[in-house]
JSON list of C-alpha atoms in Angstrom, two decimals:
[
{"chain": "A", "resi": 1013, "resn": "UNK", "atom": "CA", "xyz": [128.40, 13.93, 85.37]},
{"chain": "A", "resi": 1014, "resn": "UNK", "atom": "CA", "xyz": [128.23, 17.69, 85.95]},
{"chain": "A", "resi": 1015, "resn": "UNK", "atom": "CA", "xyz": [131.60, 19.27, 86.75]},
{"chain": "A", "resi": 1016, "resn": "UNK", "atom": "CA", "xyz": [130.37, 21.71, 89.46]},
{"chain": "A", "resi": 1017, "resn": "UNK", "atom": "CA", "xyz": [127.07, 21.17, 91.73]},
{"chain": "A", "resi": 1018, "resn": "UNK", "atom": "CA", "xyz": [125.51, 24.51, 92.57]},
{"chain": "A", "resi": 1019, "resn": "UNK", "atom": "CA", "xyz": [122.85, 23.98, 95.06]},
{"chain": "A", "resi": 1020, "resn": "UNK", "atom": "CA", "xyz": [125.24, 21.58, 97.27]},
{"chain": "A", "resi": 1021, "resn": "UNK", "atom": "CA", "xyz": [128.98, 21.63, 96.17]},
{"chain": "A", "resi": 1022, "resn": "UNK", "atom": "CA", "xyz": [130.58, 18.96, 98.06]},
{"chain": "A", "resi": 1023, "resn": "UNK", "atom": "CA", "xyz": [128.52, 16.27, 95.95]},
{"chain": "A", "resi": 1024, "resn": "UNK", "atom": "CA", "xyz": [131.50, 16.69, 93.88]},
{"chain": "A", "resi": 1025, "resn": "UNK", "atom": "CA", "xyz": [133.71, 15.27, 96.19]},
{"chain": "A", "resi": 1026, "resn": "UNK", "atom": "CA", "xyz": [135.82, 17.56, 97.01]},
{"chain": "A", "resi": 1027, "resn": "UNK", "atom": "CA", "xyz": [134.06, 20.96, 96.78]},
{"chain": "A", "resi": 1028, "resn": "UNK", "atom": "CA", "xyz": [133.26, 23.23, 99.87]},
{"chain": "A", "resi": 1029, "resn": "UNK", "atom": "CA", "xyz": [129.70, 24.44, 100.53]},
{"chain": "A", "resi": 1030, "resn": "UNK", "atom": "CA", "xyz": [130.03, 26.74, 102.76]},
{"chain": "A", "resi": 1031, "resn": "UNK", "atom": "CA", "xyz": [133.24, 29.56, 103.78]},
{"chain": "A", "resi": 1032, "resn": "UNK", "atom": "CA", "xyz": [135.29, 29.13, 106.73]},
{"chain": "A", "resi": 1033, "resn": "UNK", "atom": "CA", "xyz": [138.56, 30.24, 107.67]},
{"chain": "A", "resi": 1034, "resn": "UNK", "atom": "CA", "xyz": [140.74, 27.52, 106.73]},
{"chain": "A", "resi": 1035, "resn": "UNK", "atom": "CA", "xyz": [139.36, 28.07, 103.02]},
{"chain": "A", "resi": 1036, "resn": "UNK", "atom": "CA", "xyz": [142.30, 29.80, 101.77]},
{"chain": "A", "resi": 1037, "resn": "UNK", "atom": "CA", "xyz": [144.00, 26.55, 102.43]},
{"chain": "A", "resi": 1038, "resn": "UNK", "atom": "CA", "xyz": [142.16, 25.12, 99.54]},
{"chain": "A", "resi": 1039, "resn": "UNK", "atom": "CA", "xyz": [142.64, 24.58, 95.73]},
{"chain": "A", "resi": 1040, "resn": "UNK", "atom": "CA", "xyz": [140.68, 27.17, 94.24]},
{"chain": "A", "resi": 1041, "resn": "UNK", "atom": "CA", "xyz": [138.81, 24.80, 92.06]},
{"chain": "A", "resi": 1042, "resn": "UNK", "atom": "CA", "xyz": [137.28, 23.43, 95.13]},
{"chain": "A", "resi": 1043, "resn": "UNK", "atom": "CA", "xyz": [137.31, 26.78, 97.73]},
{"chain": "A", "resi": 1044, "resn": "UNK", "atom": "CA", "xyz": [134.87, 28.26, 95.21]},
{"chain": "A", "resi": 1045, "resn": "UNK", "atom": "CA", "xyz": [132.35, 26.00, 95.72]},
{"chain": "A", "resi": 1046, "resn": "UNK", "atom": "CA", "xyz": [130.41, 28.52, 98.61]},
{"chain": "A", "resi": 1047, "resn": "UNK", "atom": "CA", "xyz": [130.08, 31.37, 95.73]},
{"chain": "A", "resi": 1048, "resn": "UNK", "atom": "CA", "xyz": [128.59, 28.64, 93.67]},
{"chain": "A", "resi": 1049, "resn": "UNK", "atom": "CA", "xyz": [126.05, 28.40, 96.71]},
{"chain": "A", "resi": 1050, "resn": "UNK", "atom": "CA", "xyz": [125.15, 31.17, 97.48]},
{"chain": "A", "resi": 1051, "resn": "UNK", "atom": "CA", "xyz": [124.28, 32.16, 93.72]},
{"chain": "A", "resi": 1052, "resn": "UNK", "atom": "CA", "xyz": [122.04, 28.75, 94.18]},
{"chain": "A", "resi": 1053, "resn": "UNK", "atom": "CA", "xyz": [120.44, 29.82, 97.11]},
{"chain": "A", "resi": 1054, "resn": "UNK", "atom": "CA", "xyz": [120.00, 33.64, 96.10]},
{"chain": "A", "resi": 1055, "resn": "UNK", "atom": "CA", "xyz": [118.27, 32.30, 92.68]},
{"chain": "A", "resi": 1056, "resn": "UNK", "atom": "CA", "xyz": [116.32, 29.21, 93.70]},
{"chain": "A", "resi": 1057, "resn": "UNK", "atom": "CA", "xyz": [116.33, 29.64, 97.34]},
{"chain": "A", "resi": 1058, "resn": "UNK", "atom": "CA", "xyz": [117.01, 27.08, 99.96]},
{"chain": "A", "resi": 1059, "resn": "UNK", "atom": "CA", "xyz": [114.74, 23.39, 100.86]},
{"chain": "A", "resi": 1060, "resn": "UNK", "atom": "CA", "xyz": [113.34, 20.88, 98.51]},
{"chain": "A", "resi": 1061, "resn": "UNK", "atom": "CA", "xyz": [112.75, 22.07, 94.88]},
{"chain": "A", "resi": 1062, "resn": "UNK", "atom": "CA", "xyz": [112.75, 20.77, 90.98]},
{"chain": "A", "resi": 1063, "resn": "UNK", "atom": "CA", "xyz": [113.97, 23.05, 88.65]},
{"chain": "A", "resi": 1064, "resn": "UNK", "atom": "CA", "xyz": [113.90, 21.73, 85.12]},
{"chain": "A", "resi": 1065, "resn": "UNK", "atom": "CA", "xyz": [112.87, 18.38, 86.21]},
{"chain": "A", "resi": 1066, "resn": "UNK", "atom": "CA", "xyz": [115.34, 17.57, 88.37]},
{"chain": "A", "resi": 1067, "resn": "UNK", "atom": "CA", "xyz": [115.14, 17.40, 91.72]},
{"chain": "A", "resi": 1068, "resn": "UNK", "atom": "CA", "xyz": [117.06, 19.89, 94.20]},
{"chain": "A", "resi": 1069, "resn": "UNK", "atom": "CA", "xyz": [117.27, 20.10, 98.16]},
{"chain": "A", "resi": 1070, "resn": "UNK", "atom": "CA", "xyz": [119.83, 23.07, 99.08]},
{"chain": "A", "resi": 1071, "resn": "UNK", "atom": "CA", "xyz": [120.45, 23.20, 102.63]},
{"chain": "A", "resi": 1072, "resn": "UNK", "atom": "CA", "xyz": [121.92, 26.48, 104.04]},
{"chain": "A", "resi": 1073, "resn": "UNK", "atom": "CA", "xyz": [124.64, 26.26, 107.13]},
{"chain": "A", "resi": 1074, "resn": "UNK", "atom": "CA", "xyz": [122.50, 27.31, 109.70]},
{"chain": "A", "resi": 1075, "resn": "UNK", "atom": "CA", "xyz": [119.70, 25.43, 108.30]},
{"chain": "A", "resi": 1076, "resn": "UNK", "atom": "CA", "xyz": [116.97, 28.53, 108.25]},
{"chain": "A", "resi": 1077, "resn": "UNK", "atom": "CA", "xyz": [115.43, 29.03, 104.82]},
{"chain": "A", "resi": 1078, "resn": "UNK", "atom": "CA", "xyz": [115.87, 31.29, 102.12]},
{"chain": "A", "resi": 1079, "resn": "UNK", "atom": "CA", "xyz": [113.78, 32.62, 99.64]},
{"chain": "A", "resi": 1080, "resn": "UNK", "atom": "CA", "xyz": [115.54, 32.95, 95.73]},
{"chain": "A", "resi": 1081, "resn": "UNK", "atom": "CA", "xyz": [115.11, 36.21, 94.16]},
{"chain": "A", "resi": 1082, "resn": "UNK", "atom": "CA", "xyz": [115.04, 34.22, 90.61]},
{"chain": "A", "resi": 1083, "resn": "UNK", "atom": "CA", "xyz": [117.85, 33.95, 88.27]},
{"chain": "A", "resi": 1084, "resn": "UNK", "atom": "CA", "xyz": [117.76, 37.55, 86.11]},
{"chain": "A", "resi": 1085, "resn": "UNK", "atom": "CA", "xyz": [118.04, 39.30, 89.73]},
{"chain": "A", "resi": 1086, "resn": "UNK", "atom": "CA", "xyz": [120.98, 37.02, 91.17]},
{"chain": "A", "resi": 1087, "resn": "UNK", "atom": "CA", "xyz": [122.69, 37.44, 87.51]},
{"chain": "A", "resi": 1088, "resn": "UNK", "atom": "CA", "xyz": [122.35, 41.32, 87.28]},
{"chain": "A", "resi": 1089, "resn": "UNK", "atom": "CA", "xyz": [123.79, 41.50, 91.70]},
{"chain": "A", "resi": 1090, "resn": "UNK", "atom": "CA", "xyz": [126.82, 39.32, 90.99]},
{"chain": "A", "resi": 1091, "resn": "UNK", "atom": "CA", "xyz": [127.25, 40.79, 87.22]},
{"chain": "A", "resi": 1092, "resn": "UNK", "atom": "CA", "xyz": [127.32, 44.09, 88.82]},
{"chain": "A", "resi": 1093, "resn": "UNK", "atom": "CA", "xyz": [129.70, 43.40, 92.15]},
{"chain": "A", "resi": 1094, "resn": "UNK", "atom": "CA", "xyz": [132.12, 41.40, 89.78]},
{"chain": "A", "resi": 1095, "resn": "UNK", "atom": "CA", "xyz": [132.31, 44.77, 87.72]},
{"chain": "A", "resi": 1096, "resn": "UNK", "atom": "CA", "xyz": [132.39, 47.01, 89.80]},
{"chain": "A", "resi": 1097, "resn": "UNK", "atom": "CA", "xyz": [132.96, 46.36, 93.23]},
{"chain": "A", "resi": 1098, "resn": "UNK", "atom": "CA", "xyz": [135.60, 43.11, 92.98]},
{"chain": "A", "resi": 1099, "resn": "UNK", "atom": "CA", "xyz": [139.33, 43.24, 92.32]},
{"chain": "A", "resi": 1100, "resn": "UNK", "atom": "CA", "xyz": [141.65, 40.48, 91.55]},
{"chain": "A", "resi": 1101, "resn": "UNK", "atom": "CA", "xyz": [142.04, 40.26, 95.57]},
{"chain": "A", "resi": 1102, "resn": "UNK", "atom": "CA", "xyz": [138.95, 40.28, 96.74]},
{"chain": "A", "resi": 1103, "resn": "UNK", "atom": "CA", "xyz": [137.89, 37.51, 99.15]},
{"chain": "A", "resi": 1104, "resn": "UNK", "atom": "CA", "xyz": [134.46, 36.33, 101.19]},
{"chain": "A", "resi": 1105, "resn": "UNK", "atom": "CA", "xyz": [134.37, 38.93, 103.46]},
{"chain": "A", "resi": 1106, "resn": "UNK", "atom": "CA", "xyz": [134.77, 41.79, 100.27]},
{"chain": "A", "resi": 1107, "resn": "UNK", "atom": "CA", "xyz": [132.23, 39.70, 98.28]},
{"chain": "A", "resi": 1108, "resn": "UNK", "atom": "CA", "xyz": [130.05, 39.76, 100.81]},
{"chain": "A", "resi": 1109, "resn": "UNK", "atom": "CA", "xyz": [129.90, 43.63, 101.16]},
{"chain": "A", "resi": 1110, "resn": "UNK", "atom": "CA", "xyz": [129.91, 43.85, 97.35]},
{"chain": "A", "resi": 1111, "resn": "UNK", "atom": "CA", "xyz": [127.01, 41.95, 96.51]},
{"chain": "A", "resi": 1112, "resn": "UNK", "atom": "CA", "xyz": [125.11, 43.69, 99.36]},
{"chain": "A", "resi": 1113, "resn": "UNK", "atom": "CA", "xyz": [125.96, 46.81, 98.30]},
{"chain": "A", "resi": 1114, "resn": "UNK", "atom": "CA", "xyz": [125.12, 46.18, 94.61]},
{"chain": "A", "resi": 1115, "resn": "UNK", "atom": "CA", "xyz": [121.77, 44.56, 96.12]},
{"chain": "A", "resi": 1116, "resn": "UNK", "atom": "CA", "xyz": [121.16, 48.24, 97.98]},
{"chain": "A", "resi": 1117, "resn": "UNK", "atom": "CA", "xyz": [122.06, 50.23, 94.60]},
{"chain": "A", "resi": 1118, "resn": "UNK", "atom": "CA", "xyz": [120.17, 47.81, 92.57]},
{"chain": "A", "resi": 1119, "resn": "UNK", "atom": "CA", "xyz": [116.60, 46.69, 94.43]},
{"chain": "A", "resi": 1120, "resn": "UNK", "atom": "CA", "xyz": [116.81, 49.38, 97.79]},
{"chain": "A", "resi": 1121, "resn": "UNK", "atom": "CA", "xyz": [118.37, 49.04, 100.94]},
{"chain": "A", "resi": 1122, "resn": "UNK", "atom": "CA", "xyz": [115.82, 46.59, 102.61]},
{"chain": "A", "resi": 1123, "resn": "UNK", "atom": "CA", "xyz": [116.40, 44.22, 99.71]}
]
């Protein structure tokens, strides 16, 4: 049994898929389960999928889809925000405007 589930978090149980404001409330074993999404959904994109032979369908909260970029590109944005751009306080909201910003440096502002 895997310990975390990327492409839909809360199949663990407990695990949050997606931020809202109460998160802070939760253990953050389980609270980082929407920056296990969205690396999902920025790699493999959103919608019905098999990767490795097994079978994925990653919704998104507002249900519209999203491509993936693939895994090298999602790995060298987070790499980069996590070095550069994170502290040890940064939350959602900081994340957020890290990873687009390292997106912008990296692949151009329309990325």
């Amino acid at each position: 049994t895997p310990l975390r589930y990327m492409d839909k978090p809360s199949k663990d149980g407990a695990s949050k898929d997606y931020w809202y404001s109460g998160i802070g409330n939760v253990d953050v074993h389980y609270s980082s389960g929407p920056a296990n999404h969205w690396f999902y959904l920025l790699s493999e994109g959103s919608g019905a999928k098999t990767v490795n032979g097994v079978t994925y369908d990653s919704p998104t909260s507002d249900g519209l889809p999203v491509t993936g970029i693939g895994r090298d590109k999602a790995l060298q944005i987070w790499f980069k925000a996590l070095t550069t751009k994170f502290t040890s306080t940064t939350n959602y909201a900081a994340a957020r405007t890290g990873t687009l910003a390292v997106a912008s440096e990296l692949y151009g502002a329309t990325s």
